[in-house]
Amino acid sequence: VKKLIIKGGQLLEGEVHISGSKNSALPIICASLLCQEFVKLFNCPDIEDVNRLLDILRELHVDIKREADYIEINSHSLKNIAINSANVSKLRASYYLMGVYLALFNHVQINMPGGCDLGSRPIDLHLKAFRLLNGKCEVNYDQVLIDSKKLKGNKIFFEIPSVGATINAMLASVFIEGKTIIENAAKEPEIIDVANFLNKMGANITGAGSCIIEINGVKRLKGTEYYVMSDRIEAGTYALMAAGRGKEVDIVNFNHKYNNGFIAKLIESNVKFKILDNKIKILSSKDILPLNLKTGYYPGFPTDLQQIYLALLTQAKGISKVQDSIYKSRFKNCYELNKMGARIIVDENVATIYGPHHLNGAEVTATDLRGGASLVLAGLMAEGTTTILNPEHIFRGYSGILEKIRKINGNITIA
Ligand code: EPU
């Protein structure tokens, strides 16, 4: 069992290069199975969630070649078998195999997908979409079984604009004759990236990024090459580290077009920065101001950055409130931050942060991916040594985090 050890107080300086997007790469890797030819994917992040997904695919007889700068996937021998790898229950994104298998085989049997524990994470909207496309869905304990004689196009309205359900509905419907329409679709940039990839393979999808997506079925897809977009959450994470402890840090491959909600909050909390072409330069930011921060569906403030922003707000001059309207229990990191000297009170889905409180190094536990990243930021800002237990949560979603932090002068080791 490993631990991360951070010696706090160093001033961060230099450049961080942002990797490919996790929440784009995972569905794109699954989508590549739809063509059953060679697909070459550039800019996939080197993270545990991708490794787990590739392991699941290998068990399904997919050929995978992983080179330093690309992954080549060939699924011509993909097997129509039950997907019951132990990895399925550790990886939320394994639900994308439902849409893919339905499209290819009209059938899928898969374990219930797992992922970070953020409170209840149902898949009812995914199943609703499959039912509307003429699938029969059964859930028995931890097994999901979906079957269809023939999938049929339909209009799918989502009560909640779910990222996963929207992508799954696109995947399931690429080959359906005629038109499928998704209404109140999620608008996250990752959905545009997945649709662009599918279209590059020959699919006919329009409207991705808006709340109505239209899929016109095609007969087949062909192999292609694709460059995955950069990770807006990883970019935000390093920007917040720089805001907390930076002298001058350039976050390279920062896509400002997709980060407006985040940038607006940086301004409000008095973080000093400059936006240049493909990067954001975070300057030394001494007087962080408190915030009211509410997460929302895109283009709202991303829930995936809420826990990390919250760690920065422990140093703001005054009282902040952070409310997560997407995942009501995404606050487990607060108890750990309090062990380091923060003063945070959590009441249902609202955290009140009393700042500024001096942080001291302590032994803390990463309970989920983004919560883990918030502890890394706290460790960098704290005086003394912070030990983070269960760092494997962090490695699920942050590519080369140790190297990246060391490159900007942070003192972080693994033991
Ligand atoms: N929801 C339902 N029913 C469903 C699906 C979702 O009620 O069938 C609810 C959820 O409980 C939640 C809301 O809808 O309250 C939104 O969930 P969504 O489906 O959009 O999230 P997801 O697809 O499960 C993805 C990312 C998450 C990210 C969210 C929101 C992947 C693999 N995961 O999850 O990423 O927080 O979208 O943007 O893409 C992370 O990277 O740390 C992470 C958790």
Coordinates of C-alpha atoms and ligand atoms in Angstrom, one line a residue:
V1 CA 0.0 0.0 0.0
K2 CA 1.4 3.3 -1.1
K3 CA 1.2 6.8 0.3
L4 CA 1.8 10.2 -1.1
I5 CA 4.1 12.5 0.9
I6 CA 4.0 16.2 0.4
K7 CA 6.3 18.7 2.0
G8 CA 4.3 21.9 1.9
G9 CA 5.3 25.5 1.5
Q10 CA 7.3 25.5 -1.8
L11 CA 6.5 28.2 -4.2
L12 CA 5.3 26.7 -7.5
E13 CA 6.9 28.0 -10.7
G14 CA 7.1 26.8 -14.3
E15 CA 4.9 24.9 -16.8
V16 CA 2.4 22.1 -16.5
H17 CA 1.3 20.4 -19.6
I18 CA -2.3 19.2 -19.5
S19 CA -3.0 15.7 -20.8
G20 CA -6.0 14.3 -22.7
S21 CA -9.4 14.3 -21.1
K22 CA -10.3 11.3 -19.0
N23 CA -14.0 11.8 -19.5
S24 CA -13.6 12.0 -23.2
A25 CA -11.0 9.3 -23.7
L26 CA -13.0 6.7 -21.8
P27 CA -16.1 6.8 -24.0
I28 CA -14.0 7.3 -27.2
I29 CA -12.0 4.1 -26.4
C30 CA -15.4 2.3 -26.0
A31 CA -16.8 3.9 -29.2
S32 CA -13.8 2.7 -31.2
L33 CA -15.1 -0.8 -30.9
L34 CA -18.1 0.2 -33.1
C35 CA -16.0 0.1 -36.3
Q36 CA -14.2 -3.3 -35.8
E37 CA -11.3 -1.9 -37.7
F38 CA -8.0 -0.2 -36.6
V39 CA -8.4 3.0 -34.6
K40 CA -5.5 5.1 -33.5
L41 CA -6.1 7.4 -30.5
F42 CA -3.6 10.2 -29.7
N43 CA -3.5 12.2 -26.4
C44 CA -5.2 9.5 -24.3
P45 CA -4.2 10.2 -20.7
D46 CA -2.0 7.6 -18.9
I47 CA -4.2 7.0 -16.0
E48 CA -5.6 4.0 -14.0
D49 CA -9.1 4.4 -15.4
V50 CA -7.8 4.0 -18.9
N51 CA -5.7 1.1 -17.9
R52 CA -8.7 -0.6 -16.3
L53 CA -10.8 0.0 -19.4
L54 CA -8.1 -1.4 -21.7
D55 CA -7.9 -4.5 -19.4
I56 CA -11.6 -5.1 -19.7
L57 CA -11.3 -4.8 -23.5
R58 CA -8.5 -7.3 -23.6
E59 CA -10.7 -9.8 -21.8
L60 CA -13.3 -9.2 -24.6
H61 CA -10.6 -10.2 -27.2
V62 CA -9.8 -6.7 -28.4
D63 CA -6.2 -6.2 -29.7
I64 CA -4.6 -3.2 -28.1
K65 CA -1.2 -1.7 -28.8
R66 CA -0.1 1.0 -26.5
E67 CA 2.8 3.2 -27.6
A68 CA 4.2 6.3 -25.9
D69 CA 2.0 8.7 -27.8
Y70 CA -1.0 6.7 -29.0
I71 CA -3.2 3.7 -28.4
E72 CA -4.1 1.5 -31.3
I73 CA -7.3 -0.5 -30.9
N74 CA -8.5 -3.3 -33.2
S75 CA -11.7 -4.9 -32.3
H76 CA -12.2 -7.3 -35.3
S77 CA -12.2 -10.2 -32.8
L78 CA -14.5 -8.6 -30.2
K79 CA -16.5 -11.3 -28.5
N80 CA -20.2 -11.1 -27.8
I81 CA -19.8 -12.5 -24.2
A82 CA -20.9 -11.4 -20.7
I83 CA -18.8 -8.5 -19.6
N84 CA -18.0 -9.6 -16.0
S85 CA -14.4 -8.5 -15.5
A86 CA -13.8 -7.4 -11.9
N87 CA -12.7 -4.0 -13.3
V88 CA -16.3 -3.2 -14.4
S89 CA -17.3 -2.6 -10.8
K90 CA -14.3 -0.3 -10.3
L91 CA -15.0 1.9 -13.3
R92 CA -18.0 4.1 -13.9
A93 CA -17.2 4.5 -17.6
S94 CA -17.6 0.7 -18.2
Y95 CA -21.3 1.6 -18.7
Y96 CA -20.4 2.8 -22.2
L97 CA -19.9 -0.8 -23.2
M98 CA -23.7 -1.2 -22.8
G99 CA -24.4 1.3 -25.7
V100 CA -21.6 -0.2 -27.8
Y101 CA -22.7 -3.9 -27.4
L102 CA -26.3 -3.0 -28.0
A103 CA -25.4 -1.3 -31.3
L104 CA -23.2 -4.2 -32.4
F105 CA -25.0 -7.3 -31.1
N106 CA -28.5 -6.2 -29.9
H107 CA -27.5 -7.7 -26.6
V108 CA -25.4 -7.0 -23.5
Q109 CA -24.8 -8.6 -20.2
I110 CA -22.6 -6.6 -17.8
N111 CA -21.9 -6.2 -14.1
M112 CA -23.2 -3.0 -12.6
P113 CA -20.6 -0.3 -13.2
G114 CA -18.8 1.2 -10.1
G115 CA -16.7 4.4 -9.8
C116 CA -16.1 7.1 -7.1
D117 CA -18.5 7.0 -4.2
L118 CA -20.3 10.3 -4.5
G119 CA -23.6 9.2 -3.0
S120 CA -26.2 7.5 -5.2
R121 CA -25.3 7.2 -8.9
P122 CA -28.2 5.5 -10.6
I123 CA -28.2 4.4 -14.3
D124 CA -32.0 4.7 -14.7
L125 CA -31.6 7.3 -17.5
H126 CA -29.3 5.0 -19.5
L127 CA -31.8 2.2 -19.2
K128 CA -34.7 4.5 -20.1
A129 CA -32.8 5.5 -23.3
F130 CA -32.2 1.8 -24.2
R131 CA -35.9 1.0 -23.6
L132 CA -37.0 3.8 -25.8
L133 CA -34.7 2.4 -28.5
N134 CA -36.6 -0.9 -28.2
G135 CA -34.3 -2.7 -25.8
K136 CA -35.5 -4.8 -22.9
C137 CA -33.6 -4.1 -19.8
E138 CA -33.4 -6.2 -16.6
V139 CA -31.4 -5.6 -13.5
N140 CA -30.7 -8.5 -11.2
Y141 CA -28.6 -7.6 -8.2
D142 CA -25.3 -6.5 -9.8
Q143 CA -26.0 -7.7 -13.3
V144 CA -27.5 -5.7 -16.1
L145 CA -29.1 -7.5 -19.1
I146 CA -30.3 -5.7 -22.2
D147 CA -31.7 -7.4 -25.3
S148 CA -33.5 -6.3 -28.4
K149 CA -34.9 -8.0 -31.4
K150 CA -34.1 -4.9 -33.4
L151 CA -33.3 -1.4 -32.2
K152 CA -35.6 1.3 -33.4
G153 CA -35.1 5.1 -33.6
N154 CA -37.1 7.3 -31.2
K155 CA -37.2 10.5 -29.4
I156 CA -35.5 10.3 -26.0
F157 CA -36.1 13.0 -23.5
F158 CA -33.8 13.1 -20.4
E159 CA -35.3 14.7 -17.2
I160 CA -31.7 15.3 -16.2
P161 CA -29.0 16.1 -18.7
S162 CA -26.8 13.2 -17.8
V163 CA -23.4 13.0 -19.5
G164 CA -23.2 9.2 -19.4
A165 CA -26.8 8.6 -20.5
T166 CA -26.4 11.1 -23.4
I167 CA -23.3 9.5 -24.7
N168 CA -24.7 6.0 -24.2
A169 CA -27.8 7.0 -26.3
M170 CA -25.5 8.3 -29.1
L171 CA -23.5 5.1 -29.0
A172 CA -26.5 2.8 -29.1
S173 CA -28.2 4.6 -31.9
V174 CA -25.4 5.0 -34.5
F175 CA -26.6 2.1 -36.6
I176 CA -30.3 2.5 -36.1
E177 CA -32.1 3.1 -39.4
G178 CA -33.7 6.5 -39.5
K179 CA -33.6 9.2 -36.9
T180 CA -33.0 9.2 -33.1
I181 CA -33.4 12.4 -31.2
I182 CA -32.0 13.2 -27.8
E183 CA -33.7 16.0 -26.0
N184 CA -32.4 17.8 -22.9
A185 CA -29.1 16.2 -23.8
A186 CA -26.0 17.0 -21.7
K187 CA -23.9 19.8 -23.3
E188 CA -20.5 19.0 -21.8
P189 CA -17.6 19.5 -24.2
E190 CA -16.7 15.8 -23.8
I191 CA -20.0 15.0 -25.6
I192 CA -18.8 17.1 -28.6
D193 CA -15.5 15.3 -28.6
V194 CA -17.2 11.9 -28.6
A195 CA -19.6 13.0 -31.4
N196 CA -16.7 14.4 -33.5
F197 CA -14.9 11.0 -33.1
L198 CA -18.0 9.0 -34.1
N199 CA -18.5 11.3 -37.1
K200 CA -14.9 10.9 -38.1
M201 CA -15.6 7.1 -38.2
G202 CA -18.5 7.8 -40.5
A203 CA -21.5 8.4 -38.1
N204 CA -24.1 11.1 -38.8
I205 CA -24.6 13.0 -35.5
T206 CA -25.5 16.7 -35.4
G207 CA -26.2 19.0 -32.5
A208 CA -23.7 17.7 -29.9
G209 CA -23.0 20.5 -27.5
S210 CA -26.6 21.7 -27.7
C211 CA -29.5 20.3 -25.8
I212 CA -30.9 18.5 -28.9
I213 CA -28.8 15.9 -30.6
E214 CA -29.9 14.1 -33.8
I215 CA -28.4 10.8 -34.9
N216 CA -29.1 9.5 -38.3
G217 CA -28.2 5.8 -38.5
V218 CA -25.5 4.7 -40.9
K219 CA -24.7 1.1 -42.1
R220 CA -21.2 0.9 -40.9
L221 CA -18.2 2.8 -39.4
K222 CA -14.6 2.8 -40.6
G223 CA -11.3 2.9 -38.7
T224 CA -9.7 6.3 -38.1
E225 CA -7.2 8.4 -36.1
Y226 CA -8.3 10.9 -33.5
Y227 CA -6.7 13.4 -31.1
V228 CA -8.5 13.5 -27.7
M229 CA -9.3 17.0 -26.4
S230 CA -7.4 18.2 -23.3
D231 CA -8.7 17.7 -19.9
R232 CA -10.5 20.8 -18.6
I233 CA -10.7 19.3 -15.0
E234 CA -7.0 18.5 -14.8
A235 CA -6.3 22.0 -16.2
G236 CA -8.5 23.5 -13.5
T237 CA -6.8 21.4 -10.8
Y238 CA -3.3 22.7 -11.6
A239 CA -4.6 26.3 -12.0
L240 CA -6.0 26.0 -8.4
M241 CA -2.7 24.6 -7.1
A242 CA -0.9 27.6 -8.7
A243 CA -3.5 30.0 -7.2
G244 CA -2.8 28.5 -3.8
R245 CA 1.0 28.3 -3.9
G246 CA 2.2 29.7 -7.1
K247 CA 4.7 32.3 -8.0
E248 CA 4.0 32.1 -11.7
V249 CA 2.7 28.9 -13.4
D250 CA 1.7 28.3 -17.0
I251 CA -1.0 25.7 -17.5
V252 CA -0.4 24.7 -21.1
N253 CA -3.2 23.1 -23.3
F254 CA -5.7 25.0 -21.3
N255 CA -8.9 25.4 -23.4
H256 CA -10.4 28.6 -22.2
K257 CA -13.5 28.2 -24.4
Y258 CA -14.6 25.3 -22.3
N259 CA -13.6 26.8 -18.9
N260 CA -15.7 30.0 -18.7
G261 CA -17.6 29.0 -15.5
F262 CA -14.3 28.2 -13.9
I263 CA -12.6 31.4 -15.1
A264 CA -15.5 33.5 -13.8
K265 CA -14.9 32.1 -10.3
L266 CA -11.1 32.8 -10.5
I267 CA -11.9 36.4 -11.2
E268 CA -14.5 36.6 -8.3
S269 CA -12.0 35.0 -5.9
N270 CA -9.3 37.5 -6.9
V271 CA -6.9 34.9 -8.4
K272 CA -4.5 36.8 -10.7
F273 CA -4.1 35.3 -14.2
K274 CA -3.6 36.0 -17.9
I275 CA -5.1 34.0 -20.7
L276 CA -2.8 33.4 -23.6
D277 CA -3.4 31.3 -26.7
N278 CA -3.5 27.8 -25.5
K279 CA -2.5 28.5 -21.9
I280 CA -3.4 30.3 -18.7
K281 CA -0.7 31.9 -16.7
I282 CA -1.5 32.0 -13.0
L283 CA 0.3 34.7 -11.2
S284 CA 1.1 35.0 -7.5
S285 CA -2.3 35.4 -5.8
K286 CA -2.2 36.6 -2.2
D287 CA -5.6 37.9 -1.2
I288 CA -8.0 35.1 -2.2
L289 CA -11.6 36.3 -1.6
P290 CA -14.4 34.1 -0.4
L291 CA -17.0 32.7 -2.8
N292 CA -20.5 31.4 -3.1
L293 CA -20.0 28.5 -5.5
K294 CA -22.7 26.3 -6.9
T295 CA -22.1 23.5 -9.3
G296 CA -24.2 23.1 -12.4
Y297 CA -24.5 21.2 -15.6
Y298 CA -22.3 22.6 -18.4
P299 CA -21.8 25.6 -18.9
G300 CA -22.2 25.9 -15.2
F301 CA -19.4 25.4 -12.7
P302 CA -18.2 21.8 -13.0
T303 CA -18.8 19.5 -10.0
D304 CA -15.5 17.9 -10.7
L305 CA -13.6 21.0 -9.7
Q306 CA -15.8 21.8 -6.7
Q307 CA -13.8 19.9 -4.1
I308 CA -10.5 21.3 -5.3
Y309 CA -11.8 24.9 -5.3
L310 CA -13.0 24.3 -1.8
A311 CA -9.5 23.5 -0.6
L312 CA -8.3 26.9 -2.0
L313 CA -11.2 28.6 -0.2
T314 CA -9.8 27.5 3.2
Q315 CA -7.2 30.3 2.5
A316 CA -9.8 33.0 1.5
K317 CA -10.4 35.9 3.7
G318 CA -13.9 35.3 4.9
I319 CA -16.7 32.8 4.8
S320 CA -17.4 30.8 1.6
K321 CA -20.3 28.5 0.7
V322 CA -19.9 25.6 -1.8
Q323 CA -23.1 23.8 -2.9
D324 CA -23.0 20.7 -5.1
S325 CA -26.3 20.3 -6.9
I326 CA -25.1 17.3 -9.0
Y327 CA -23.6 15.0 -6.4
K328 CA -25.0 15.7 -3.0
S329 CA -22.4 13.8 -1.0
R330 CA -19.3 15.0 -2.8
F331 CA -17.8 16.5 0.4
K332 CA -15.9 13.7 2.1
N333 CA -12.7 15.6 1.6
C334 CA -13.9 18.3 4.0
Y335 CA -13.4 16.0 7.0
E336 CA -9.8 15.4 5.9
L337 CA -9.2 19.1 5.3
N338 CA -10.4 19.8 8.8
K339 CA -7.7 17.4 10.1
M340 CA -5.2 19.8 8.6
G341 CA -6.6 22.8 10.4
A342 CA -9.3 23.9 8.0
R343 CA -12.7 24.9 9.5
I344 CA -15.4 23.5 7.2
I345 CA -19.0 22.6 8.2
V346 CA -20.9 20.3 5.9
D347 CA -24.7 20.4 6.0
E348 CA -26.3 18.1 3.4
N349 CA -25.0 19.4 0.1
V350 CA -23.6 22.7 1.3
A351 CA -20.2 23.2 2.8
T352 CA -19.4 26.4 4.7
I353 CA -15.7 27.2 4.7
Y354 CA -14.4 29.6 7.4
G355 CA -11.3 31.2 6.0
P356 CA -8.5 31.8 6.3
H357 CA -7.3 29.0 8.6
H358 CA -3.6 28.0 8.6
L359 CA -3.1 24.5 7.3
N360 CA -0.7 22.1 8.9
G361 CA 0.6 18.8 7.5
A362 CA -1.3 15.7 8.7
E363 CA -2.1 12.2 7.8
V364 CA -5.2 12.2 5.6
T365 CA -7.1 9.8 3.3
A366 CA -8.1 10.2 -0.3
T367 CA -11.7 9.0 -0.4
D368 CA -12.3 9.7 -4.1
L369 CA -10.5 11.1 -7.2
R370 CA -11.2 14.8 -6.9
G371 CA -11.3 14.8 -3.1
G372 CA -7.8 13.3 -3.3
A373 CA -6.7 16.1 -5.6
S374 CA -8.0 18.6 -3.1
L375 CA -5.8 17.1 -0.4
V376 CA -2.8 17.4 -2.7
L377 CA -3.5 21.1 -3.1
A378 CA -4.0 21.4 0.7
G379 CA -0.7 19.6 1.3
L380 CA 1.1 22.0 -1.0
M381 CA -0.3 25.0 0.9
A382 CA 0.2 23.5 4.4
E383 CA 3.2 23.9 6.7
G384 CA 5.1 20.6 7.3
T385 CA 4.5 17.2 5.9
T386 CA 1.2 15.8 4.6
T387 CA 0.7 12.1 4.1
I388 CA -2.1 11.0 1.8
L389 CA -3.4 7.5 2.2
N390 CA -5.2 5.6 -0.6
P391 CA -3.6 7.7 -3.3
E392 CA -4.8 5.1 -5.9
H393 CA -8.0 7.2 -6.2
I394 CA -5.9 10.1 -7.5
F395 CA -4.0 8.0 -10.0
R396 CA -7.3 7.0 -11.6
G397 CA -7.6 10.4 -13.1
Y398 CA -4.4 12.4 -13.0
S399 CA -1.7 11.4 -15.5
G400 CA 1.9 11.8 -14.2
I401 CA 0.8 13.9 -11.3
L402 CA 4.1 13.4 -9.4
E403 CA 6.2 14.4 -12.3
K404 CA 4.0 17.4 -13.1
I405 CA 4.1 18.7 -9.6
R406 CA 7.8 18.2 -9.2
K407 CA 8.4 20.0 -12.5
I408 CA 6.9 23.1 -10.9
N409 CA 9.0 22.8 -7.8
G410 CA 6.4 21.0 -5.6
N411 CA 7.9 18.5 -3.1
I412 CA 5.9 15.3 -3.5
T413 CA 7.0 11.7 -3.3
I414 CA 5.4 8.3 -3.1
A415 CA 6.4 5.7 -0.5
Ligands
EPU1 N1 -28.2 10.6 -13.0 C1 -29.4 10.0 -12.7 N2 -29.7 8.9 -13.5 C2 -28.9 8.4 -14.4 C3 -27.6 9.1 -14.7 C4 -27.4 10.2 -13.9 O1 -30.2 10.3 -11.9 O2 -29.2 7.4 -15.1 C5 -27.9 11.8 -12.2 C6 -26.7 11.6 -11.3 O3 -27.0 11.0 -10.1 C7 -26.2 13.0 -11.2 C8 -26.6 13.7 -12.5 O4 -27.6 12.9 -13.0 O5 -26.9 13.7 -10.1 C9 -25.5 13.9 -13.5 O6 -24.8 12.7 -13.6 P1 -24.1 12.3 -15.0 O7 -24.8 11.1 -15.6 O8 -24.0 13.6 -15.8 O9 -22.7 11.9 -14.5 P2 -21.9 10.6 -15.0 O10 -22.1 10.4 -16.5 O11 -22.1 9.5 -14.1 C10 -19.8 12.0 -15.6 C11 -18.3 12.0 -15.3 C12 -18.2 12.5 -13.9 C13 -18.7 13.9 -13.7 C14 -20.2 13.9 -14.2 C15 -20.8 15.3 -14.3 C16 -17.5 10.1 -16.6 C17 -17.0 8.8 -16.6 N3 -17.8 10.6 -15.4 O12 -20.4 11.2 -14.7 O13 -16.8 12.5 -13.6 O14 -18.7 14.3 -12.4 O15 -20.3 13.4 -15.6 O16 -20.0 16.1 -15.1 O17 -17.6 10.8 -17.6 C18 -14.9 12.6 -12.3 O18 -14.2 12.7 -13.3 O19 -14.4 12.8 -11.1 C19 -16.3 12.3 -12.4 C20 -16.9 11.8 -11.3

